[in-house]
Coordinates of C-alpha atoms in Angstrom, one line a residue:
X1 CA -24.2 126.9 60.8
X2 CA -25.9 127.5 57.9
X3 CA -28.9 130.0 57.8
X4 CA -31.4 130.8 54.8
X5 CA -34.0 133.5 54.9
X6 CA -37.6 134.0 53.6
X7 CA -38.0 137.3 53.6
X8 CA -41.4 138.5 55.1
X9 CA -43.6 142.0 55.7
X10 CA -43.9 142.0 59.1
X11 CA -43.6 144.7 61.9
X12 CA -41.4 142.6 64.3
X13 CA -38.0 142.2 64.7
X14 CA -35.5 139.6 64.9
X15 CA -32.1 138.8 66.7
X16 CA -29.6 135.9 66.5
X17 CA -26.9 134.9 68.1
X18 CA -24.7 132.0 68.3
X19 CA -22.8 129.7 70.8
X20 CA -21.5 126.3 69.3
X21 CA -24.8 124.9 68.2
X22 CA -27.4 126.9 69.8
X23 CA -28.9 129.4 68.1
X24 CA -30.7 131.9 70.0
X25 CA -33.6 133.6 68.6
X26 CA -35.0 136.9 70.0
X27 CA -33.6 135.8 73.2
X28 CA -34.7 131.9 73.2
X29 CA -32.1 129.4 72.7
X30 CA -32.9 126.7 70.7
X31 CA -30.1 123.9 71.0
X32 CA -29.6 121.6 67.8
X33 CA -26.9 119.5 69.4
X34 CA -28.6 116.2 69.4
X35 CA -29.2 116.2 65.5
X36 CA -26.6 113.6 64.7
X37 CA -25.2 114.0 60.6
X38 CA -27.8 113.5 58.4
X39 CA -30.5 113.8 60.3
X40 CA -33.8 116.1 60.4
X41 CA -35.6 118.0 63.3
X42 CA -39.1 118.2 61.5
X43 CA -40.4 122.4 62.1
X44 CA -43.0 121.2 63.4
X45 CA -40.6 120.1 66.5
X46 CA -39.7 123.3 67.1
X47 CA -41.9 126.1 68.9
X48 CA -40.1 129.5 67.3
X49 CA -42.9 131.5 64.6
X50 CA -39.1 132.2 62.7
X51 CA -38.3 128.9 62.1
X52 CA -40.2 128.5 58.2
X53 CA -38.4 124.4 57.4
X54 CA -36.8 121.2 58.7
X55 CA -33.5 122.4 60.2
X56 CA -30.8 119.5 59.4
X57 CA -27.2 118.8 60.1
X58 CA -25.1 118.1 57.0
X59 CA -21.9 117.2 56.8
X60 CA -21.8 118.2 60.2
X61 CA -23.1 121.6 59.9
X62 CA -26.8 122.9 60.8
X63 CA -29.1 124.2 57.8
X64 CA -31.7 126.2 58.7
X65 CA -34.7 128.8 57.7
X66 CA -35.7 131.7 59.3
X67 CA -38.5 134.2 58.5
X68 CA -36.4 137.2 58.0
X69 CA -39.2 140.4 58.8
X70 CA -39.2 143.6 56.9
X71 CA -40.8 146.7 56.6
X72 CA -42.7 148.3 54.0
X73 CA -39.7 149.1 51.5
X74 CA -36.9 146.4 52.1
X75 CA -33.4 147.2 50.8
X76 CA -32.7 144.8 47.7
X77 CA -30.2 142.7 50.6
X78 CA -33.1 142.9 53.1
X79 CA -35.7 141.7 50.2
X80 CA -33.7 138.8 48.6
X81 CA -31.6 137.9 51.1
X82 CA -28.3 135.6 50.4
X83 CA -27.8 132.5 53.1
X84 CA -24.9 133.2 55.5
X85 CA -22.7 130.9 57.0
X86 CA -21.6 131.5 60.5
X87 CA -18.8 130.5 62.2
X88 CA -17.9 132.4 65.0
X89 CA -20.0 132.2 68.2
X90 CA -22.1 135.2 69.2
X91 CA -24.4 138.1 67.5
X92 CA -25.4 137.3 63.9
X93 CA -25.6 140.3 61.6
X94 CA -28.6 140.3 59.3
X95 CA -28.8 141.5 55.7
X96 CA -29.9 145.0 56.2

């Protein structure tokens, strides 16, 4: 799974985690399974404020965006973030 952020001001938080090809946000699952390769869940298929694009499965791998909220003075990691890629199942660390 692939994960890009768009850094935002926000006073919320959010969590991540992954099992296979569910990726739970703030404590909602959102399962991508039946995006076959290729294809494209439009955002506006998918009820999650975080979710900022299309998520898509490439080669067999998800692509996503997610609103990554910050306070008023981000670190430089927190304010332009790098994608991760994640691999193993279970809590995703966020730039910081």
């Amino acid at each position: 799974m692939i994960i890009k952020f768009s850094p935002q001001r926000r006073d919320d938080n959010l969590t991540l985690s992954k099992q296979g090809n569910i990726l739970t946000i703030n404590n909602v699952p959102y399962d991508f399974s039946p995006i076959p390769d290729g294809g494209t869940l439009p955002r506006e298929a998918i009820d999650c404020e975080f979710v900022c694009g299309d998520v898509e499965r490439i080669n067999g791998e998800i692509h996503i965006s997610l609103i990554l909220p910050h306070g008023p003075n981000p670190s430089h990691d927190m304010a332009f973030p790098e994608p991760i890629t994640v691999i193993a199942d279970g809590e995703v660390e966020l730039p910081e």
